[in-house]
mmCIF file of C-alpha atoms and ligand atoms in Angstrom:
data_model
loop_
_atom_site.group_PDB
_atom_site.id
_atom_site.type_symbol
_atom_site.label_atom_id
_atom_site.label_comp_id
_atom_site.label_asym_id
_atom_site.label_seq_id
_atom_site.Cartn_x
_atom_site.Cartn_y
_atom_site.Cartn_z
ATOM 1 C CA UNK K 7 54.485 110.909 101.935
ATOM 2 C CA UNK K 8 54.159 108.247 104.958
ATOM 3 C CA UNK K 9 57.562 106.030 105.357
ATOM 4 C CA UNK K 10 58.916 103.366 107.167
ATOM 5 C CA UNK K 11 62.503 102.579 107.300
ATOM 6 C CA UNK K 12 63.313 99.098 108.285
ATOM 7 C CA UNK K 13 66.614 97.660 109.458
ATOM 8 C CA UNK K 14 68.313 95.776 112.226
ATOM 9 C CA UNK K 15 69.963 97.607 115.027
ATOM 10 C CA UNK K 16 73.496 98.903 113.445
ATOM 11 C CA UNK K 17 72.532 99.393 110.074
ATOM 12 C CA UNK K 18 72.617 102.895 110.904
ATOM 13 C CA UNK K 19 68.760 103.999 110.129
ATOM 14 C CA UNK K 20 68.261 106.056 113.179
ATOM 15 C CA UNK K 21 71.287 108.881 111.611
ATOM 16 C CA UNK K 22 69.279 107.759 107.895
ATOM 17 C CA UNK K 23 65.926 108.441 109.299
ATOM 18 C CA UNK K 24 66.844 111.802 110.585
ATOM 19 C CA UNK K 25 68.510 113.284 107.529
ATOM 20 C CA UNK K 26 65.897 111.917 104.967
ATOM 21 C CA UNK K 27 63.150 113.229 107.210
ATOM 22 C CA UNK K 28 64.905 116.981 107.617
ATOM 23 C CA UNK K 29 65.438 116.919 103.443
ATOM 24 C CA UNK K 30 62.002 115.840 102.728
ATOM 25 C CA UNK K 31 60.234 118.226 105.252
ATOM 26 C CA UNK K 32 58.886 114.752 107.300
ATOM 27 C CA UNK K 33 58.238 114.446 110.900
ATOM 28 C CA UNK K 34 60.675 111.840 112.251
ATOM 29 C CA UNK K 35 59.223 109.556 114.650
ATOM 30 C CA UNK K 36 61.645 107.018 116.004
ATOM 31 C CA UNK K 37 59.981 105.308 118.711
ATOM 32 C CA UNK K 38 63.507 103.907 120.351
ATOM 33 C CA UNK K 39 64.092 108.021 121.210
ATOM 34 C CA UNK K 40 60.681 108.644 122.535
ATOM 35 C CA UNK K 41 61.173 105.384 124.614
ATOM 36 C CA UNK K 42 64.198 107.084 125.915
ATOM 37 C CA UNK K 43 63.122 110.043 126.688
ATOM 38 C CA UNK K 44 60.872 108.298 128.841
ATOM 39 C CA UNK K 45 63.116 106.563 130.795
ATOM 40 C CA UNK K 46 64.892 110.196 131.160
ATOM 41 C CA UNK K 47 62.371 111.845 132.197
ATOM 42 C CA UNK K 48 61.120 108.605 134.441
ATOM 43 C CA UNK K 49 57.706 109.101 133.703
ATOM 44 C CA UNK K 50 55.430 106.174 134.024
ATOM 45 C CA UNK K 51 56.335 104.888 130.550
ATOM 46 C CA UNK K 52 59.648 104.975 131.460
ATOM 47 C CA UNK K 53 59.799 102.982 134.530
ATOM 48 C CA UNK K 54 57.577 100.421 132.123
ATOM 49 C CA UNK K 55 60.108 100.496 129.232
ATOM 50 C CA UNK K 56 63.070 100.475 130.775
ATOM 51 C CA UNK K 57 63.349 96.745 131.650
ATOM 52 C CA UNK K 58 62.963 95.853 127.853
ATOM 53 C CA UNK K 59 65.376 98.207 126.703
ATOM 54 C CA UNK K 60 68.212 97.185 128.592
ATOM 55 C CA UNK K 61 67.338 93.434 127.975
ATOM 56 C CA UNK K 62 67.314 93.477 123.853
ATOM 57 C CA UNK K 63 63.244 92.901 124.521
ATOM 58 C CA UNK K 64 60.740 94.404 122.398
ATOM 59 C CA UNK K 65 58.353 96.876 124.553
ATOM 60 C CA UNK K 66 55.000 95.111 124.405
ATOM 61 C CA UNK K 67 52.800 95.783 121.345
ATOM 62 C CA UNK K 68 49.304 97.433 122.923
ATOM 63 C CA UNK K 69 51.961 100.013 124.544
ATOM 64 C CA UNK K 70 53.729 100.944 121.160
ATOM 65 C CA UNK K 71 50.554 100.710 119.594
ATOM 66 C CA UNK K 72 49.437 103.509 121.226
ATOM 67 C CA UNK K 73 52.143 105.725 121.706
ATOM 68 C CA UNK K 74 52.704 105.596 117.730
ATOM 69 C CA UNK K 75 48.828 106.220 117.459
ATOM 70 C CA UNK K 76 48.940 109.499 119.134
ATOM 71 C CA UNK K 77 51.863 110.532 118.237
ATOM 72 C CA UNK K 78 50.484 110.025 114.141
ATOM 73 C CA UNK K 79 47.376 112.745 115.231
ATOM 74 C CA UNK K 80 49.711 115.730 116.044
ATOM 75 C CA UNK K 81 50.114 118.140 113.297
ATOM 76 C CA UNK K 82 53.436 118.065 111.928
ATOM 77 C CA UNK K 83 52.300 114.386 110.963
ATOM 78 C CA UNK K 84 49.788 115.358 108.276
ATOM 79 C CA UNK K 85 52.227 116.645 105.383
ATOM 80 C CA UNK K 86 53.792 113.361 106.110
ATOM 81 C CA UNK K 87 56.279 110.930 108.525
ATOM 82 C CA UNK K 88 58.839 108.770 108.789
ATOM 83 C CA UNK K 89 58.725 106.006 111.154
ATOM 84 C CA UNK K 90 62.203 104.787 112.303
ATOM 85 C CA UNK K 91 61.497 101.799 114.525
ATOM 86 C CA UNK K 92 58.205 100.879 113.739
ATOM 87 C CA UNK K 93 56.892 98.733 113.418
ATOM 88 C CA UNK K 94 58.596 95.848 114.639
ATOM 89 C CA UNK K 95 56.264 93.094 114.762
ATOM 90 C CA UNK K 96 53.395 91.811 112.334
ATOM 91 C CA UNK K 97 50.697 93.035 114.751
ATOM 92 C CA UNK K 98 52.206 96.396 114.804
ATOM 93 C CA UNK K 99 52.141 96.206 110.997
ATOM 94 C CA UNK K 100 48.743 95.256 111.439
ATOM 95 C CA UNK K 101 47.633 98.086 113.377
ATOM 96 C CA UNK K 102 49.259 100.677 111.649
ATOM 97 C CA UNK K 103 47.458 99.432 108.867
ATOM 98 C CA UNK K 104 44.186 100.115 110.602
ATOM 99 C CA UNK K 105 44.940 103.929 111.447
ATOM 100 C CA UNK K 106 47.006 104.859 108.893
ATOM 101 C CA UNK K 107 48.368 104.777 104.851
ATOM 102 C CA UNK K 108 51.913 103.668 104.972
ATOM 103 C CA UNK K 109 53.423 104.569 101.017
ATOM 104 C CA UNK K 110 56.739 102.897 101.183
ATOM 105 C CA UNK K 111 58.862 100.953 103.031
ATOM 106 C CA UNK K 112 62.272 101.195 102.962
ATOM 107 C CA UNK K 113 65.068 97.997 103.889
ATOM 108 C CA UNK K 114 68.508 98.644 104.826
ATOM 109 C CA UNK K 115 70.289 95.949 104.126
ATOM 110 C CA UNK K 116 73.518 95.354 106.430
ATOM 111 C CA UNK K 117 74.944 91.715 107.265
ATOM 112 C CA UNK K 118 74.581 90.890 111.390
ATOM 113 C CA UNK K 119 77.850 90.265 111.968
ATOM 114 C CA UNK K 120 78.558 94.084 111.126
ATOM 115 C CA UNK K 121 76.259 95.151 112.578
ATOM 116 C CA UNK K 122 77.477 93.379 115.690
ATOM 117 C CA UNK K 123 80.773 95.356 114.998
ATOM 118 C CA UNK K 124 78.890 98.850 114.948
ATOM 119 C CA UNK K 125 77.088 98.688 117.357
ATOM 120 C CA UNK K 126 80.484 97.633 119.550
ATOM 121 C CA UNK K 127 81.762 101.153 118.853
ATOM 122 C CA UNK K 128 78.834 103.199 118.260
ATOM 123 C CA UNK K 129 78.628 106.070 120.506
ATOM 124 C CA UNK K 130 75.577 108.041 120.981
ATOM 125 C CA UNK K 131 74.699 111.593 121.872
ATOM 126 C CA UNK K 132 72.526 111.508 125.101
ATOM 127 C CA UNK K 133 71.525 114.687 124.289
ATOM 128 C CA UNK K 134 70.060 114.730 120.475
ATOM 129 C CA UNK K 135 70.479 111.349 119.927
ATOM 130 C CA UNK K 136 72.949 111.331 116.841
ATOM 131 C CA UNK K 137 75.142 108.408 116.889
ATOM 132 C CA UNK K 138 79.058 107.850 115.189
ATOM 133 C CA UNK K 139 81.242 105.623 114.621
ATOM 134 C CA UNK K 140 84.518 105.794 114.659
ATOM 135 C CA UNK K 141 85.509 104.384 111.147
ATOM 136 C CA UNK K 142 82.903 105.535 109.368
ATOM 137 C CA UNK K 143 80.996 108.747 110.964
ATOM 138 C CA UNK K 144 83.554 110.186 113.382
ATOM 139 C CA UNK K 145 82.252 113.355 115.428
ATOM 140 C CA UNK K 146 84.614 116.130 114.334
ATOM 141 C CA UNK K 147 85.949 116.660 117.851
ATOM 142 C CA UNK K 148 86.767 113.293 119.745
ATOM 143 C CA UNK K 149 83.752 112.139 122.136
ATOM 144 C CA UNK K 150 81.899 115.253 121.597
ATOM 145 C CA UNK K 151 78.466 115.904 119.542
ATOM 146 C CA UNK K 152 78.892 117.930 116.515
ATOM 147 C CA UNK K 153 75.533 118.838 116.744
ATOM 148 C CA UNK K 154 74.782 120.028 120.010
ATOM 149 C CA UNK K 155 78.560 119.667 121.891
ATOM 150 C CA UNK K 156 77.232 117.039 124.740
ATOM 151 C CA UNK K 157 79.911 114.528 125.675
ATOM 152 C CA UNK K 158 78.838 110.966 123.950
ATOM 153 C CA UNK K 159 78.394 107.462 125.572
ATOM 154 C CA UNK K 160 77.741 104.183 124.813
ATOM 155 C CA UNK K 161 74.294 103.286 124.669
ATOM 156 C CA UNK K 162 73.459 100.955 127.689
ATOM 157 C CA UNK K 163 71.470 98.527 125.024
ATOM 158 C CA UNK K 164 74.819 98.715 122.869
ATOM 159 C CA UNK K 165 76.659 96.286 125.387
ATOM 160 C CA UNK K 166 77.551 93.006 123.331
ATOM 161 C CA UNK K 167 75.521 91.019 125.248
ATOM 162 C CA UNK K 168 72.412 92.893 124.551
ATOM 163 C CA UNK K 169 73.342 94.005 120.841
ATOM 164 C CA UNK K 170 73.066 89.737 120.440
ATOM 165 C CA UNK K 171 69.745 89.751 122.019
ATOM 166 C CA UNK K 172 68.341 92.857 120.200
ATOM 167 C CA UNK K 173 69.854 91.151 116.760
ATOM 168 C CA UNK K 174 68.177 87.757 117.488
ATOM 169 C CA UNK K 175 64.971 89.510 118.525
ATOM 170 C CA UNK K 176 65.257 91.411 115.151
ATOM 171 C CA UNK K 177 65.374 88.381 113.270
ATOM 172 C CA UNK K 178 62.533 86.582 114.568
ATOM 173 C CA UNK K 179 60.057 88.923 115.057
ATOM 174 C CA UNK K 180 61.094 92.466 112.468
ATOM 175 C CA UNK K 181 62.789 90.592 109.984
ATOM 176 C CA UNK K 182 59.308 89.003 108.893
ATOM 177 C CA UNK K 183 57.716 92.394 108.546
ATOM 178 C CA UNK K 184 60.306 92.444 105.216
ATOM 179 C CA UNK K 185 58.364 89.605 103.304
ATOM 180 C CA UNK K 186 55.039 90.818 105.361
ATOM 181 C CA UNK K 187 55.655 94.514 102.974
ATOM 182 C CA UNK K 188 56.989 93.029 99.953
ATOM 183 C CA UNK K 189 53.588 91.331 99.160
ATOM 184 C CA UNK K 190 51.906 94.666 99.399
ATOM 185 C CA UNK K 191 54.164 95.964 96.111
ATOM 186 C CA UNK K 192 55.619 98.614 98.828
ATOM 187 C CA UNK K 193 59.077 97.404 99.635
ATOM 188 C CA UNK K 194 62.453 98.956 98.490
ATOM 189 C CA UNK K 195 65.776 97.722 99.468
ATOM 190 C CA UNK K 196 69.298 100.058 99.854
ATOM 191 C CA UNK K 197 72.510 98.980 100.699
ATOM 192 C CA UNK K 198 73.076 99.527 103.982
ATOM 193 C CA UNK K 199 76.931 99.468 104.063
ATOM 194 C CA UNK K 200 78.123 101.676 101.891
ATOM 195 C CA UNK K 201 79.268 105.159 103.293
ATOM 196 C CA UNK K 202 76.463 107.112 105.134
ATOM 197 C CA UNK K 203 76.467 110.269 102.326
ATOM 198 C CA UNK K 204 75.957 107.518 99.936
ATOM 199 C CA UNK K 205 73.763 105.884 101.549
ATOM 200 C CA UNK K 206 71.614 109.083 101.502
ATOM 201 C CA UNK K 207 72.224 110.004 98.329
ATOM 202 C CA UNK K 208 70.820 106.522 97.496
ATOM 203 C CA UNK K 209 67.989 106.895 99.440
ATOM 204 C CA UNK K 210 67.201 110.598 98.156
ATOM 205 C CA UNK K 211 67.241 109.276 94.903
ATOM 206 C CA UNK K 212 64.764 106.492 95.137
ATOM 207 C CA UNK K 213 62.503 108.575 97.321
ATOM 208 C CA UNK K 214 62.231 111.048 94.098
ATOM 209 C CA UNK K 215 61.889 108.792 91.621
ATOM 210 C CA UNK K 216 58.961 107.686 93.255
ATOM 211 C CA UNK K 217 57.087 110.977 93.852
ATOM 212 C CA UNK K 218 57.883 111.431 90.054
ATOM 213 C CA UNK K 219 55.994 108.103 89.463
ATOM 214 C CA UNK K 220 53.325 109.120 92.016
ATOM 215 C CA UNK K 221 52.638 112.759 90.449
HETATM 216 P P1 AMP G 314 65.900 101.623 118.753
HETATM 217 O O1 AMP G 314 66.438 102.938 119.187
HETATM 218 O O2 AMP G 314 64.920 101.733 117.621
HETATM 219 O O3 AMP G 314 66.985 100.608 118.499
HETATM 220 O O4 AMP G 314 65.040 101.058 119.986
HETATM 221 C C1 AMP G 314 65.625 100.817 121.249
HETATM 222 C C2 AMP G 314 64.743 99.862 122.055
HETATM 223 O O5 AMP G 314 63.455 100.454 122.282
HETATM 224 C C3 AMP G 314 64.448 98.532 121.378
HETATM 225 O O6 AMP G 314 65.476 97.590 121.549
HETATM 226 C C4 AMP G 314 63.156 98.112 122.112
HETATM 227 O O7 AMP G 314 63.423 97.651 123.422
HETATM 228 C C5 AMP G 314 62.433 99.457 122.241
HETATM 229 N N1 AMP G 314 61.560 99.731 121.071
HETATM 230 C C6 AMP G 314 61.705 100.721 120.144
HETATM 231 N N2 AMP G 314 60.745 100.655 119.220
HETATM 232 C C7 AMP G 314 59.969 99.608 119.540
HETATM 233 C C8 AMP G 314 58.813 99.005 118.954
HETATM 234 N N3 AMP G 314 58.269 99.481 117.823
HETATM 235 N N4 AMP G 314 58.275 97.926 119.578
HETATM 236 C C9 AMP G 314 58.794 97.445 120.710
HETATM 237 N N5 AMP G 314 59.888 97.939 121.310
HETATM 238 C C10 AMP G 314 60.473 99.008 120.739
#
């Protein structure tokens, strides 16, 4: 099974992607992390990205393209994905189409404005890359990853000024990919702002109901 999970920054599908893709056995490929752990690492890709990222911009497409291209020929791709993050434009759509079969696409569907608001408080784990909130996905100990125990900080693209640019970007180029899948019979929406375990729950459900229908 091949997914996509769409949604605007905030609507919390990065801490989605990675629990649907540990219960359904998929590789999780979020293409924001791998950006980042370019810039960590300062690799070549890094140095590239790193100008976008902190600006709201969208990497260009030829150098997702690729990255997402590879990354789809390694071996814990072929029982299946997730892709959390891509595409974001209708030529990465495109492409994708090209080198891969894409089964369903999945919309989370959060208003801006909260998202604006999450994003204000989210803090992220620099080490795993979980993210909380404080209202609705606290860490269990204050400021400190459940997961792996790292101290969390604020994303540097989480600063208001960015989250506006990443949410306008999101609207004019991503949101279009939602019509763009809808045509192709593929798209499901979930509510994005209920609470996360719901969320999931939600999400697990549909997911099986449609390997049912696909069996
Ligand atoms: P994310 O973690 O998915 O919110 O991504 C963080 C940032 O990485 C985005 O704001 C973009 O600058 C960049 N990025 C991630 N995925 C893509 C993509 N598919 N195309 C272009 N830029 C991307």
């Amino acid at each position: 099974m091949n997914l996509i999970l769409l949604g605007p920054p905030g609507s919390g599908k990065g801490t989605q992607s990675s629990r649907l893709a540990k219960e359904f056995k998929l590789a999780h490929i979020s293409t924001g992390e791998i950006l980042r752990e370019a810039v960590r690492s300062k690799s070549y890709l890094g140095e590239k990205a790193n100008h976008y990222i902190h600006t709201g911009q969208l990497v260009p497409d030829e150098v997702m393209i690729e990255i997402v291209q590879e990354r789809l020929n390694a071996l814990d791709c072929k029982e299946g994905f997730l892709l959390d993050g891509f595409p974001r434009t209708i030529h990465q759509a495109e492409m994708l189409e090209a080198f891969t079969r894409i089964h369903l696409v999945v919309a989370l569907k959060v208003e801006e404005e909260e998202c604006v608001q999450r994003l204000a408080s989210r803090k992220t784990c620099p080490g795993c890359g979980l993210t909380y909130n404080p209202v609705n996905h606290p860490p269990k100990k204050e400021n400190v990853c459940d997961q792996c125990g790292a101290v969390l900080i604020l994303r540097g693209d989480d600063k208001p000024e960015t989250v506006r640019e990443r949410l306008k970007v999101y609207v004019k180029l991503t949101a279009p990919l939602i019509e763009y899948y809808q045509r192709t019979g593929r798209l499901e929406f979930v509510d994005g702002t209920l609470a996360p375990d719901k969320i999931l729950q939600n999400l697990k459900n549909m997911l099986q109901s449609k390997i049912l229908l696909w069996k």
